[in-house]
CSV table of C-alpha atoms in Angstrom, one decimal:
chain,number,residue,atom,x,y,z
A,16,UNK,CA,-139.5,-95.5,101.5
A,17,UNK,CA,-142.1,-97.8,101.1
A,18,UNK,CA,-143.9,-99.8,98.3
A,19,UNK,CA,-146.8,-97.6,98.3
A,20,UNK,CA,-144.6,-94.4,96.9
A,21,UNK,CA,-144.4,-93.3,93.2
A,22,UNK,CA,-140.9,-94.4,91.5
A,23,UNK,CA,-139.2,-91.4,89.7
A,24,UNK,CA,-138.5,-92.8,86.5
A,25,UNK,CA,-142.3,-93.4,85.4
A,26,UNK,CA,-144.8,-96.5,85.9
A,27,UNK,CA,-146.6,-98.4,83.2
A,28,UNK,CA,-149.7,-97.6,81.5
A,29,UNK,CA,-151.2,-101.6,82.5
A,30,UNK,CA,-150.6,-104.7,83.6
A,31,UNK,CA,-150.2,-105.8,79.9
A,32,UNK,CA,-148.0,-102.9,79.5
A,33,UNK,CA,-145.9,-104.5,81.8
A,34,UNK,CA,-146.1,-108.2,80.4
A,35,UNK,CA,-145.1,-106.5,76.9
A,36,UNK,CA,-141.7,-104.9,78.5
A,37,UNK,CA,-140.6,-108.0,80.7
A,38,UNK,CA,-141.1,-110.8,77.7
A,39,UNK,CA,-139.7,-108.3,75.6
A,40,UNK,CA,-136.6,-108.3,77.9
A,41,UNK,CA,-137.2,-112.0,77.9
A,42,UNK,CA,-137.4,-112.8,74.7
A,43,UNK,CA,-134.1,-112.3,72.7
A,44,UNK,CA,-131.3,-113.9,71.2
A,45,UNK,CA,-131.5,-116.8,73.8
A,46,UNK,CA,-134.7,-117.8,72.3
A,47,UNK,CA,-134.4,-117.6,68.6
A,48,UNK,CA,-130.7,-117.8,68.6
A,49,UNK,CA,-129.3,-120.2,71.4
A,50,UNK,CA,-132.5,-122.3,72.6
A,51,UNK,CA,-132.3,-124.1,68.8
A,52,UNK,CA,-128.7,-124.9,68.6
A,53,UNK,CA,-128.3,-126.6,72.6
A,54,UNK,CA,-131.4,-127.9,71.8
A,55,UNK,CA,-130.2,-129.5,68.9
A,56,UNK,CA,-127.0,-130.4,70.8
A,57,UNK,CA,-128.6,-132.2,73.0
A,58,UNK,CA,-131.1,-134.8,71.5
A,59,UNK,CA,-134.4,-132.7,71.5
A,60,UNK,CA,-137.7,-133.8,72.9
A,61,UNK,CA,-135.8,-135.0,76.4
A,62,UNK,CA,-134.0,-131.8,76.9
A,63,UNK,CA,-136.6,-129.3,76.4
A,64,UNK,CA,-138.7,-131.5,79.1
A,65,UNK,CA,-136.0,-130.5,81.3
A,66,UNK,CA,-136.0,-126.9,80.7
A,67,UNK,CA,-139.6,-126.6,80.7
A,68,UNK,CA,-139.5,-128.3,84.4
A,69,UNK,CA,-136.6,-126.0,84.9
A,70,UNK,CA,-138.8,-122.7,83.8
A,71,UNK,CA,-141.4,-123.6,86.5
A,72,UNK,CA,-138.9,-124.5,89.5
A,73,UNK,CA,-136.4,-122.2,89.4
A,74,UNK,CA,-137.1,-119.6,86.6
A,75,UNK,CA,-140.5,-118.3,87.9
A,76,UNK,CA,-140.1,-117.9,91.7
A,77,UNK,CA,-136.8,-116.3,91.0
A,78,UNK,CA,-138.7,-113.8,88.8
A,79,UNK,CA,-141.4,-113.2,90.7
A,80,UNK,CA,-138.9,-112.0,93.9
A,81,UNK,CA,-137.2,-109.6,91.7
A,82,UNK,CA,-139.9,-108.4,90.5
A,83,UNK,CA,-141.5,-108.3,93.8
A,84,UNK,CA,-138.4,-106.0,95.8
A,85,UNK,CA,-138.3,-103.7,92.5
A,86,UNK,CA,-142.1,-103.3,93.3
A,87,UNK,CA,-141.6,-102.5,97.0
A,88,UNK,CA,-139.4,-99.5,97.2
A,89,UNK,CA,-139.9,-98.2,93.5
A,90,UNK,CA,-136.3,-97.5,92.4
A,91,UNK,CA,-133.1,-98.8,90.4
A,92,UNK,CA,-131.9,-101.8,92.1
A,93,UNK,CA,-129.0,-100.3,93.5
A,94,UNK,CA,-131.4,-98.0,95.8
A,95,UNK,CA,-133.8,-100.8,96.3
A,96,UNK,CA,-131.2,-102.9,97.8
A,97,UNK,CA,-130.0,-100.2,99.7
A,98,UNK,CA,-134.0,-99.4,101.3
A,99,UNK,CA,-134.9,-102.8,101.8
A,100,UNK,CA,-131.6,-103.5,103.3
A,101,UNK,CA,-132.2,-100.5,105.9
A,102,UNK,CA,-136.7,-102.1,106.1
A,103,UNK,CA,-135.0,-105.2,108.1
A,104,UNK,CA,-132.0,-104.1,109.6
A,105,UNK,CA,-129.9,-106.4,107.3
A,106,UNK,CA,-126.2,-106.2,106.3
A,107,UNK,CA,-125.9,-102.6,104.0
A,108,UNK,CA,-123.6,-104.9,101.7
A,109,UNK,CA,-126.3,-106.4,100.3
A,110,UNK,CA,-126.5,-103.0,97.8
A,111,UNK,CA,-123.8,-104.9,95.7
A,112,UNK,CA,-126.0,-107.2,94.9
A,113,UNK,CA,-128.1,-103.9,92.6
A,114,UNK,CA,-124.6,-103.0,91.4
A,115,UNK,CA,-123.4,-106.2,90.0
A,116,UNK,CA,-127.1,-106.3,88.5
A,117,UNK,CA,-126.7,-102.6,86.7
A,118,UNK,CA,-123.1,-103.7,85.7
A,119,UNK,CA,-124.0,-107.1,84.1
A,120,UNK,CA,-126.3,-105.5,82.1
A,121,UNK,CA,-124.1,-102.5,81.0
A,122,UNK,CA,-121.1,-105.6,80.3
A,123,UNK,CA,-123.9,-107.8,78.5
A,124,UNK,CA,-125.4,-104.7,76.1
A,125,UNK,CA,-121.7,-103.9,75.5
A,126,UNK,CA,-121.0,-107.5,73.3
A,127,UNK,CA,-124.9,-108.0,72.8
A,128,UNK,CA,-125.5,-104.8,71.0
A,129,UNK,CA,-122.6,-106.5,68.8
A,130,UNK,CA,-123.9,-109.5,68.1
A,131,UNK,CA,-127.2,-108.0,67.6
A,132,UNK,CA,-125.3,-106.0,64.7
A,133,UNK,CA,-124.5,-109.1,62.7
A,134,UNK,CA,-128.5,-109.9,62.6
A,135,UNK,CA,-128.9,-106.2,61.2
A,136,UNK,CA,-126.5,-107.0,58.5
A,137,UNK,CA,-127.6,-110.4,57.7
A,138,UNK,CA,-131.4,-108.7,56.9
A,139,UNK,CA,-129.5,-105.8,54.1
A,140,UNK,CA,-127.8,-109.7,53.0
A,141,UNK,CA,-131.0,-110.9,52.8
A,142,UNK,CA,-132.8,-108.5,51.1
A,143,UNK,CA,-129.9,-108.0,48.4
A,144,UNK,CA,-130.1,-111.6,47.6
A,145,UNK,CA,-126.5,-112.9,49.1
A,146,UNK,CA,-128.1,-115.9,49.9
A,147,UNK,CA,-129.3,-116.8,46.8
A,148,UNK,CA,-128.3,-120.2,45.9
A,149,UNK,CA,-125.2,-120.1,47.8
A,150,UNK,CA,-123.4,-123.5,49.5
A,151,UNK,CA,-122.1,-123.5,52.6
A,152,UNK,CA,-118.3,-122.0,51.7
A,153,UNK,CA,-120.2,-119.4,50.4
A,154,UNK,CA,-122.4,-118.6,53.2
A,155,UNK,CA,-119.2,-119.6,55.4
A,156,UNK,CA,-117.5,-116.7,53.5
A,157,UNK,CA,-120.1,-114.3,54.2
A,158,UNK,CA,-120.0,-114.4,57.9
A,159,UNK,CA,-116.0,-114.6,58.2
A,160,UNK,CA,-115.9,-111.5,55.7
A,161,UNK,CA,-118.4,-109.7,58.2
A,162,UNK,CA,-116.5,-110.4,61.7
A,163,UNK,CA,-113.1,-109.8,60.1
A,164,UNK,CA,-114.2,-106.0,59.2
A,165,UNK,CA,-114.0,-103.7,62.1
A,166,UNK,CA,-115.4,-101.2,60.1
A,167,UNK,CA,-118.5,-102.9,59.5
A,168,UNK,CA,-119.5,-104.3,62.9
A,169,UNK,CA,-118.6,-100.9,63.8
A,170,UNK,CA,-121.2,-99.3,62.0
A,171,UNK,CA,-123.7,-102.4,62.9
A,172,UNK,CA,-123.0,-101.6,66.4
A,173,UNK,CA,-123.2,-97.9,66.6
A,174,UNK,CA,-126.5,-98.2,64.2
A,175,UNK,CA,-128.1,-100.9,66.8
A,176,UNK,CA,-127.2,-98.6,70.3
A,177,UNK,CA,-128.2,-95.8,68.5
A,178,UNK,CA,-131.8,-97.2,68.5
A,179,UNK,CA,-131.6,-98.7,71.6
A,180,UNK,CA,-130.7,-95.7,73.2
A,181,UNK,CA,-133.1,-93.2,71.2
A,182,UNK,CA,-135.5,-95.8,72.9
A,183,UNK,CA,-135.0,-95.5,76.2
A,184,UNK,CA,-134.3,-91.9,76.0
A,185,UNK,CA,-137.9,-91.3,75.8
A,186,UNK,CA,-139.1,-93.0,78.9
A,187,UNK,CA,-141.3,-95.4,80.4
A,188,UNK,CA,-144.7,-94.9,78.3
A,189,UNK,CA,-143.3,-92.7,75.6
A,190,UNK,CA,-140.5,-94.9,74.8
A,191,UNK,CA,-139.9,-98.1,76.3
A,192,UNK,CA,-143.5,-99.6,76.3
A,193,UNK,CA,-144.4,-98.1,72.8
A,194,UNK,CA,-141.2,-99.6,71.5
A,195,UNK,CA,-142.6,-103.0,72.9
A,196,UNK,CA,-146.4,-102.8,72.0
A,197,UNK,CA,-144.7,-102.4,68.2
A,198,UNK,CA,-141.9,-104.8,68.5
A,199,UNK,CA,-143.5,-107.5,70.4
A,200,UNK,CA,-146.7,-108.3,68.3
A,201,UNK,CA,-144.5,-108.0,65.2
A,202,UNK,CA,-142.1,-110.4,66.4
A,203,UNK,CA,-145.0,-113.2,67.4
A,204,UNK,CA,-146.6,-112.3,63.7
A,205,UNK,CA,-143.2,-113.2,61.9
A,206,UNK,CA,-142.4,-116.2,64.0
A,207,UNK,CA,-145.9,-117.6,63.5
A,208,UNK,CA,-145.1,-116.7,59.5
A,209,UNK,CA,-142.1,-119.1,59.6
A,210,UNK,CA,-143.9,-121.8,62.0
A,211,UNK,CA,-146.5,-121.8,58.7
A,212,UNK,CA,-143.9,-121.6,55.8
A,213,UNK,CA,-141.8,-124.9,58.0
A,214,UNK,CA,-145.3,-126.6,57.6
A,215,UNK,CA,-144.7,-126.3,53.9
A,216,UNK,CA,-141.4,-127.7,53.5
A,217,UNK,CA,-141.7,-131.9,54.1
A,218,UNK,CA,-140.0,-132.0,57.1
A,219,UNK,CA,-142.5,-130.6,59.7
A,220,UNK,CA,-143.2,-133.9,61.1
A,221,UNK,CA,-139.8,-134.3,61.6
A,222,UNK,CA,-139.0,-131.0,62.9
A,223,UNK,CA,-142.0,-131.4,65.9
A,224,UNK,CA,-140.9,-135.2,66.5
A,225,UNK,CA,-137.2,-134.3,67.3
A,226,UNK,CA,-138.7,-131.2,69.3
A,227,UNK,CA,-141.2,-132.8,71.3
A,228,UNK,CA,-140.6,-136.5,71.4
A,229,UNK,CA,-138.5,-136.9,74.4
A,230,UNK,CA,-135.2,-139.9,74.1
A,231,UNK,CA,-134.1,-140.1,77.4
A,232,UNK,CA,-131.4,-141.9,76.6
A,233,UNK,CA,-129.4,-139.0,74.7
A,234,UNK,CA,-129.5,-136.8,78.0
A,235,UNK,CA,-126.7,-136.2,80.1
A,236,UNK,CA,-125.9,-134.5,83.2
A,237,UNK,CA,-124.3,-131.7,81.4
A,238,UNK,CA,-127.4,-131.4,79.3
A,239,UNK,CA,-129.4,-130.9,82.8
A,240,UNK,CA,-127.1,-128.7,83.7
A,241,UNK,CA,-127.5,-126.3,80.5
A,242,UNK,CA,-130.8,-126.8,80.6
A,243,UNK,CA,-131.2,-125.4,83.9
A,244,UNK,CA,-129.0,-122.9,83.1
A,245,UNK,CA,-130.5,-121.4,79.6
A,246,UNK,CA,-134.2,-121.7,81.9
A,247,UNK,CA,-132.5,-119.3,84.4
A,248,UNK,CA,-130.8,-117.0,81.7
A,249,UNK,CA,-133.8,-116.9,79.2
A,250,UNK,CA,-136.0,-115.0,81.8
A,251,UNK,CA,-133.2,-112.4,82.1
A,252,UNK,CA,-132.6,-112.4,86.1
A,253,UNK,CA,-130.1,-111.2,87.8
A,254,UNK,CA,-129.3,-108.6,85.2
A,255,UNK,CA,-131.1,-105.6,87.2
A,256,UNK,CA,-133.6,-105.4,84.0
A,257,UNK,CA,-136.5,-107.4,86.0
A,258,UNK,CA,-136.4,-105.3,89.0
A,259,UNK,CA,-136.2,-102.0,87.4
A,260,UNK,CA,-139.4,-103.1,85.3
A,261,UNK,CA,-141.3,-104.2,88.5
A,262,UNK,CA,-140.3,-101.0,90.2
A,263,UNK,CA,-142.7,-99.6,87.5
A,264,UNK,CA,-145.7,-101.8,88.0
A,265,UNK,CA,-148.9,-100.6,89.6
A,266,UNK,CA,-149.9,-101.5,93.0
A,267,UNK,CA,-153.0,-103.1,92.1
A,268,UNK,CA,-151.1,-106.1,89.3
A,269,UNK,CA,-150.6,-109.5,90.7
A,270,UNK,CA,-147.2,-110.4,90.1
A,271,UNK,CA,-147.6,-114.0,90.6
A,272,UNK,CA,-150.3,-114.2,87.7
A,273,UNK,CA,-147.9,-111.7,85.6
A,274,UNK,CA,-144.3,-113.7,85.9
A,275,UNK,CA,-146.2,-117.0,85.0
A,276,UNK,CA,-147.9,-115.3,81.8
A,277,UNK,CA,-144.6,-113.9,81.1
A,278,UNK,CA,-142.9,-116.9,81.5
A,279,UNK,CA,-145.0,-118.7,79.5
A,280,UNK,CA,-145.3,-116.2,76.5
A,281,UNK,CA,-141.5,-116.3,76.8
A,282,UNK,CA,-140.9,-120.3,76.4
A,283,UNK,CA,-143.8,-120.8,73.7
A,284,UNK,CA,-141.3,-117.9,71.4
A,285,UNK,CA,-138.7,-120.4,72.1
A,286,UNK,CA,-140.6,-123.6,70.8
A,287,UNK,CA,-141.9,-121.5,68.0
A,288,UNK,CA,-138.4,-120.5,67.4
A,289,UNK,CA,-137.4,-124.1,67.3
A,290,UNK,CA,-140.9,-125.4,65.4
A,291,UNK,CA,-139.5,-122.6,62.7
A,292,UNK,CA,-136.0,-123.8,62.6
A,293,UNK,CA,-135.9,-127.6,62.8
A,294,UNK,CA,-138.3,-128.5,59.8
A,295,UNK,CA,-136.0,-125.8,57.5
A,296,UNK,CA,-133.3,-128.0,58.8
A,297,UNK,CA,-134.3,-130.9,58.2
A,298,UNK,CA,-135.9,-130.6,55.0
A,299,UNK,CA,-132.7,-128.8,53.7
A,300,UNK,CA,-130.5,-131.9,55.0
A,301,UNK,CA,-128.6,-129.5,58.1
A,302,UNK,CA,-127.4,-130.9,61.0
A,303,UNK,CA,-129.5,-129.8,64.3
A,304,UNK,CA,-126.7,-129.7,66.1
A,305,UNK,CA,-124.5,-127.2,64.2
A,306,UNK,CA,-124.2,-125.0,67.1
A,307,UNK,CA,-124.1,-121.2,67.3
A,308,UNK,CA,-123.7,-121.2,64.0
A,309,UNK,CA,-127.0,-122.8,63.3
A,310,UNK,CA,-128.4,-119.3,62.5
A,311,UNK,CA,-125.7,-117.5,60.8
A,312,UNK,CA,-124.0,-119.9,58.6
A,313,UNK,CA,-126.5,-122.7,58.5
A,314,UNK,CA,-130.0,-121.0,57.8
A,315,UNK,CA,-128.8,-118.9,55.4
A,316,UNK,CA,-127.9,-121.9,53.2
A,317,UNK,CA,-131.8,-123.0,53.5
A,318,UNK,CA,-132.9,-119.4,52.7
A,319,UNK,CA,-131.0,-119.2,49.9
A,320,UNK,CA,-131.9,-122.8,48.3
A,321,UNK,CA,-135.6,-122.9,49.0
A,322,UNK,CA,-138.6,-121.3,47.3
A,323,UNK,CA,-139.5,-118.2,48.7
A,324,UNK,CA,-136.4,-118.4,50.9
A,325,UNK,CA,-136.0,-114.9,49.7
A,326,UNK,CA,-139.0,-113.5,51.6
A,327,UNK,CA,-138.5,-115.7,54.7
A,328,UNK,CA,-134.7,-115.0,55.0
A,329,UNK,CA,-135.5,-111.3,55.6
A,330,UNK,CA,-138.6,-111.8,58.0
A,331,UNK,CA,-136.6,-114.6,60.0
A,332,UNK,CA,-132.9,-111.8,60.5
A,333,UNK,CA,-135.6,-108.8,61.1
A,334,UNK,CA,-137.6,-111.2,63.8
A,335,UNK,CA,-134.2,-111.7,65.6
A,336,UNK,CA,-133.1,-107.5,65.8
A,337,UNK,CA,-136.7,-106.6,67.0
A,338,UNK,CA,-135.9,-109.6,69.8
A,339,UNK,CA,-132.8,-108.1,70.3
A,340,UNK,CA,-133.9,-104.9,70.4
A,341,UNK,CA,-136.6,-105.8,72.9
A,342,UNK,CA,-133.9,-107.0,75.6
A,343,UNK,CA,-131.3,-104.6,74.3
A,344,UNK,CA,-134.0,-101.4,76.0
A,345,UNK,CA,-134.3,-103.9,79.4
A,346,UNK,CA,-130.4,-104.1,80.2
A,347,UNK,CA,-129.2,-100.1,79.9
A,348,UNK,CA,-132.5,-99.0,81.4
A,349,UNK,CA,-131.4,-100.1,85.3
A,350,UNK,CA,-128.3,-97.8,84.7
A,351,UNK,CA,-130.2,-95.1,83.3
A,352,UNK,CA,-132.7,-95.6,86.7
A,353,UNK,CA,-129.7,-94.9,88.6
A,354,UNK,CA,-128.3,-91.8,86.9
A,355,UNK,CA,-131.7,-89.9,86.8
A,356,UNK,CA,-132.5,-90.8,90.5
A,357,UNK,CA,-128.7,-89.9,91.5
A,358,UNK,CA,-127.3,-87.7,89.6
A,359,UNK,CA,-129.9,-85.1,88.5
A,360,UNK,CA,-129.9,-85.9,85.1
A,361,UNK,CA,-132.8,-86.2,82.4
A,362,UNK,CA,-133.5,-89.1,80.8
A,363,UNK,CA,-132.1,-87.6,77.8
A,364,UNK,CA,-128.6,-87.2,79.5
A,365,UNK,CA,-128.7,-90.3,81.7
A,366,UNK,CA,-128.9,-92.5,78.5
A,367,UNK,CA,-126.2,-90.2,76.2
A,368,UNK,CA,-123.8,-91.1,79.4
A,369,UNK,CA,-124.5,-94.4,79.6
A,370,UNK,CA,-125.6,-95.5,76.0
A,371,UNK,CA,-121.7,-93.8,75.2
A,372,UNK,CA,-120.1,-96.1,77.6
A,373,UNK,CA,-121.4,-99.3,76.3
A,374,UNK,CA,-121.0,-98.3,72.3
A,375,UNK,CA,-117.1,-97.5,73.5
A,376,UNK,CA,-116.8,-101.0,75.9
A,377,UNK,CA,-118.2,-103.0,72.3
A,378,UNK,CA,-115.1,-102.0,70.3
A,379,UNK,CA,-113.4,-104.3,72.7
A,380,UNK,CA,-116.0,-107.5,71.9
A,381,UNK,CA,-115.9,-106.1,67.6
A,382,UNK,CA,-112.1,-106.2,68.0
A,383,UNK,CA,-111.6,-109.5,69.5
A,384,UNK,CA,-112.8,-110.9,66.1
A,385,UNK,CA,-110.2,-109.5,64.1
A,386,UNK,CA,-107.4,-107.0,65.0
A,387,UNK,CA,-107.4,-108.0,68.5
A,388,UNK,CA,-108.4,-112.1,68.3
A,389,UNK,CA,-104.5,-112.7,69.3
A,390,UNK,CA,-105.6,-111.0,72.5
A,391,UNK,CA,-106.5,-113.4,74.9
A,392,UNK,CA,-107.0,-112.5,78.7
A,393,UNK,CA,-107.2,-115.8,80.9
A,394,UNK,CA,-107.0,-117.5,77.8
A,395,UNK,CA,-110.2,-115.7,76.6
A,396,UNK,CA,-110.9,-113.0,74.3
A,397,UNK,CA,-112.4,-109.7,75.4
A,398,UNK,CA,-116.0,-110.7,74.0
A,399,UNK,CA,-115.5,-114.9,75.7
A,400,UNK,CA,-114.2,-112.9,78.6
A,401,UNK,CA,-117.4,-110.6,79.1
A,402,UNK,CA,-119.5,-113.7,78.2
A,403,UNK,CA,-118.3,-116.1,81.3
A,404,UNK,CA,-118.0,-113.0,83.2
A,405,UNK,CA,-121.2,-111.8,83.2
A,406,UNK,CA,-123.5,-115.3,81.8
A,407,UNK,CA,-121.8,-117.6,83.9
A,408,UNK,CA,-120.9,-115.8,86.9
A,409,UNK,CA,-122.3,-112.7,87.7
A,410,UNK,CA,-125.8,-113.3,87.0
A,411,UNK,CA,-126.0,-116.7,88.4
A,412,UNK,CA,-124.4,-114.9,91.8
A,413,UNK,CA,-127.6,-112.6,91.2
A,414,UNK,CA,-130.1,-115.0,91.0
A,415,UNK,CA,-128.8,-116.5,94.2
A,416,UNK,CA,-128.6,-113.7,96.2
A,417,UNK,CA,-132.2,-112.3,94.5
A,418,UNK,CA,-133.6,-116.0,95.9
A,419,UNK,CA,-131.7,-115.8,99.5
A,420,UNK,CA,-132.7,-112.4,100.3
A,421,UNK,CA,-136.4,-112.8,99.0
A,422,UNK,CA,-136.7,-115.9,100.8
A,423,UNK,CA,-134.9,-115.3,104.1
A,424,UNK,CA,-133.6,-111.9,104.5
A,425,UNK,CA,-137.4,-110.2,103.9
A,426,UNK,CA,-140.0,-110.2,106.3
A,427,UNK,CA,-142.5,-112.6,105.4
A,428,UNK,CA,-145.6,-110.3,106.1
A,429,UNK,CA,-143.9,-108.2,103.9
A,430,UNK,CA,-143.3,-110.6,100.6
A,431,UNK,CA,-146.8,-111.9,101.4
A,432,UNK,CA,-148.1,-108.5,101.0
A,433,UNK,CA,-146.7,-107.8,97.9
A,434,UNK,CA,-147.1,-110.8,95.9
A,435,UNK,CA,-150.6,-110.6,97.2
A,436,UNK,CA,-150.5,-114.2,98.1
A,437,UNK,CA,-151.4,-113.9,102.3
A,438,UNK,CA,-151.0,-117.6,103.8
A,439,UNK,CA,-152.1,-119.4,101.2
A,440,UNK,CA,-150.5,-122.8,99.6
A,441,UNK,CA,-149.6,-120.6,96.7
A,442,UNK,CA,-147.2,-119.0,98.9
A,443,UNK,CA,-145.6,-121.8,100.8
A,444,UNK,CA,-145.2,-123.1,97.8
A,445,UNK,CA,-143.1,-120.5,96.6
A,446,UNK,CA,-141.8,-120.1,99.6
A,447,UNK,CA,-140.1,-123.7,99.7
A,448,UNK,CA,-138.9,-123.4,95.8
A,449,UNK,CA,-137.3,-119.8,96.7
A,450,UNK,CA,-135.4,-120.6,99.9
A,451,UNK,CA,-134.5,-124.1,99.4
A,452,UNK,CA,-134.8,-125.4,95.5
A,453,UNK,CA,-133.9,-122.2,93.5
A,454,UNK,CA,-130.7,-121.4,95.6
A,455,UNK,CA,-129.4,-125.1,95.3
A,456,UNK,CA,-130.1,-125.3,91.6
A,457,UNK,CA,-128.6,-122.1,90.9
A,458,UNK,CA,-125.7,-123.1,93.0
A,459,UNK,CA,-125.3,-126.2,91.0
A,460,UNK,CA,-125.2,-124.4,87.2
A,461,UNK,CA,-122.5,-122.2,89.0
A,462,UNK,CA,-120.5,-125.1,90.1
A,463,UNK,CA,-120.9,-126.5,86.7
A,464,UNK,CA,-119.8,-123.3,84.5
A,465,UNK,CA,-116.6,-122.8,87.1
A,466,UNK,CA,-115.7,-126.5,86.4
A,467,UNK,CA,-116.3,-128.2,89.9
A,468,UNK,CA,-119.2,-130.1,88.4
């Protein structure tokens, strides 16, 4: 097979088609959820100087090869490893590297699509008005009463994978990319909503200064380290999500132009995130670095004390499904690639199977927070176990072996052909970043999240 064929599962409409879908599968929780809190961790302005350089080093050549050998043979990532294993005569274990992809995404939508669940009940709390002058045991109360019913994240759950897989189930144009061109533009319009009402609130100067103004002197190794890793995460490699997107992208797209617009689009939602977040913060006298509770058990308390908080509370939990539910689409799609393509199922089917298998694997992350939180596997939980397994090992492994085989497994002529960049600087350049930086910065956030560093 070769790049020039038509992939089975569909192709988008346009180029911006495309940049919709990947920042969609971009932008999620990281973004609006985790980028505030470790940012707020570690001392602001430096940190995000970090991750910004760590976006443009190691973040964007490694997108732009996945993106690249899903564009090449035009299948799930399982086969595409497989064909362009077979185009240079390289080992034929190097097709693990598109199953560990497909199963990090299943394992990640399995405890995502959870977690995505408390944000759905949070905007019904919202809109009732449980936020409503409530202090901080209050709030506290709210989110321990909602983790400690089964029955509720249960219904969370199943209502968010219902979506996701009703979705998918529709395909590439019909589903996927109309979901996006909806979800998307909605999600910048609310974000830039908040970014206006945090103007309003006193603290806005304060909020941009501890964002932007960088204090060396409160950064550590380990907040390089995270850093490099949340850059790496954010942009969702590794996962299979980015491959199976560019196996849709036309022929005629530049992919370097693409990933660096995507890229982009995806870090300015993460500042706007934090631009939103820190003046609230501030102004409502919060701590920064709360943590991951930042958005569940500290915002609320700003929401619920603050004029118009009402209005805000619910545009700020409905922002954060429609970015979960923009990622959520990206990581059961390579699976569903694989089933139509091998197993002579429709779309319909292929998602059914696989959308059943993920609701069933999240009982496992909803149960580890009540019946089940004695439970401990390698002194984990079922949902800490899936959450090294997959963010801190598997995917890094991916982005590695994406970077190694793009770089020095392929045939130059025929990367240079595909990201349309013939012998130019453009190309060394990203040649040098994807053979020799990427791998040993990926390599060091996997020595770091094992504990050697």
């Amino acid at each position: 097979m070769t790049g020039t064929e038509k992939s089975d599962h569909g192709q988008w409409s346009s180029r911006f088609a495309f940049i919709l879908a990947a920042t969609g599968s971009a932008v999620g929780l990281g973004n609006i959820w985790k980028f505030p809190y470790i940012t707020g961790e570690n001392g602001g302005g430096a940190f995000v100087i970090v991750y910004l350089l760590c976006v443009l080093l190691i973040g964007i050549p490694i997108m732009m090869a996945e993106t690249m050998l899903g564009r090449r043979t035009r299948q799930n990532p399982i086969d595409t490893m497989i064909t362009l294993s077979d185009e240079v005569g390289a080992d034929k274990n190097w097709h693990y590297l598109g199953w560990m992809g497909v199963i990090a995404g299943f394992l990640i939508l399995s405890y995502y699509s959870v977690i995505a669940g408390w944000a759905s009940a949070y905007v019904l709390k919202a809109f009732t008005g449980s936020f409503f002058a409530a202090d901080a045991s209050e709030i506290k109360g709210l989110f321990d009463g909602l983790i400690a019913s089964p029955i509720q994240l249960i219904f969370w759950h199943s209502l968010f994978m219902l979506a996701t897989m009703s979705i998918v189930a529709r395909g590439v144009k019909t589903g996927i990319e109309k979901a996006v061109r909806f979800l998307m533009p909605s999600l910048f319009v609310m974000l830039i909503l908040l970014v206006a009402y945090a103007m309003t609130t006193g603290s806005y100067d304060q909020g941009l200064k501890f964002l932007f103004t960088p204090d060396f002197s409160k950064l550590t190794g380990d907040s390089v380290l995270t850093a490099m890793g949340h850059a790496f995460f954010t942009l969702s490699i590794g996962m299979g999500a980015i491959m199976v997107y560019g196996s849709y992208l036309p022929k005629d797209v530049s992919i370097s132009k693409t990933v660096f617009l995507i890229a982009g689009t995806d870090t300015s939602v993460a500042l706007l995130a934090g631009m939103a977040i820190f003046p609230i913060v501030f102004a409502s006298g919060l701590e920064p670095a709360a943590g991951p509770g930042l958005i569940f058990q500290t915002l609320p308390i700003a929401f619920g004390n603050m004029t118009g908080g009402w209005l805000f509370g619910i545009l700020f939990f409905v922002m954060l499904v429609f970015a979960a539910l923009s990622s959520s689409i990206s990581l059961i799609e390579p699976a569903v690639a694989w089933l139509v393509e091998n197993k002579d199922m429709n779309r319909k089917q292929a998602c059914i199977w696989s959308g059943s298998i993920t609701w069933l694997l999240g009982f496992g992350t909803i149960f580890s927070f009540n019946i089940w939180s004695g439970l401990k596997i390698f002194d984990r939980t079922i949902f800490q176990l899936l959450d090294y397994l997959t963010a801190n090992l598997m995917l890094p492994i991916g982005g590695f072996c994406i970077a190694v085989f793009a770089g020095w497994i392929m045939k130059r002529q025929h990367s240079e052909h595909e990201l349309g960049m013939p012998n130019t600087l453009s190309y060394q350049v990203w040649k040098v970043l994807i053979c020799y930086v990427a791998p040993a910065a990926v390599f060091l956030v996997f020595l770091h999240v094992v504990g050697v560093l």
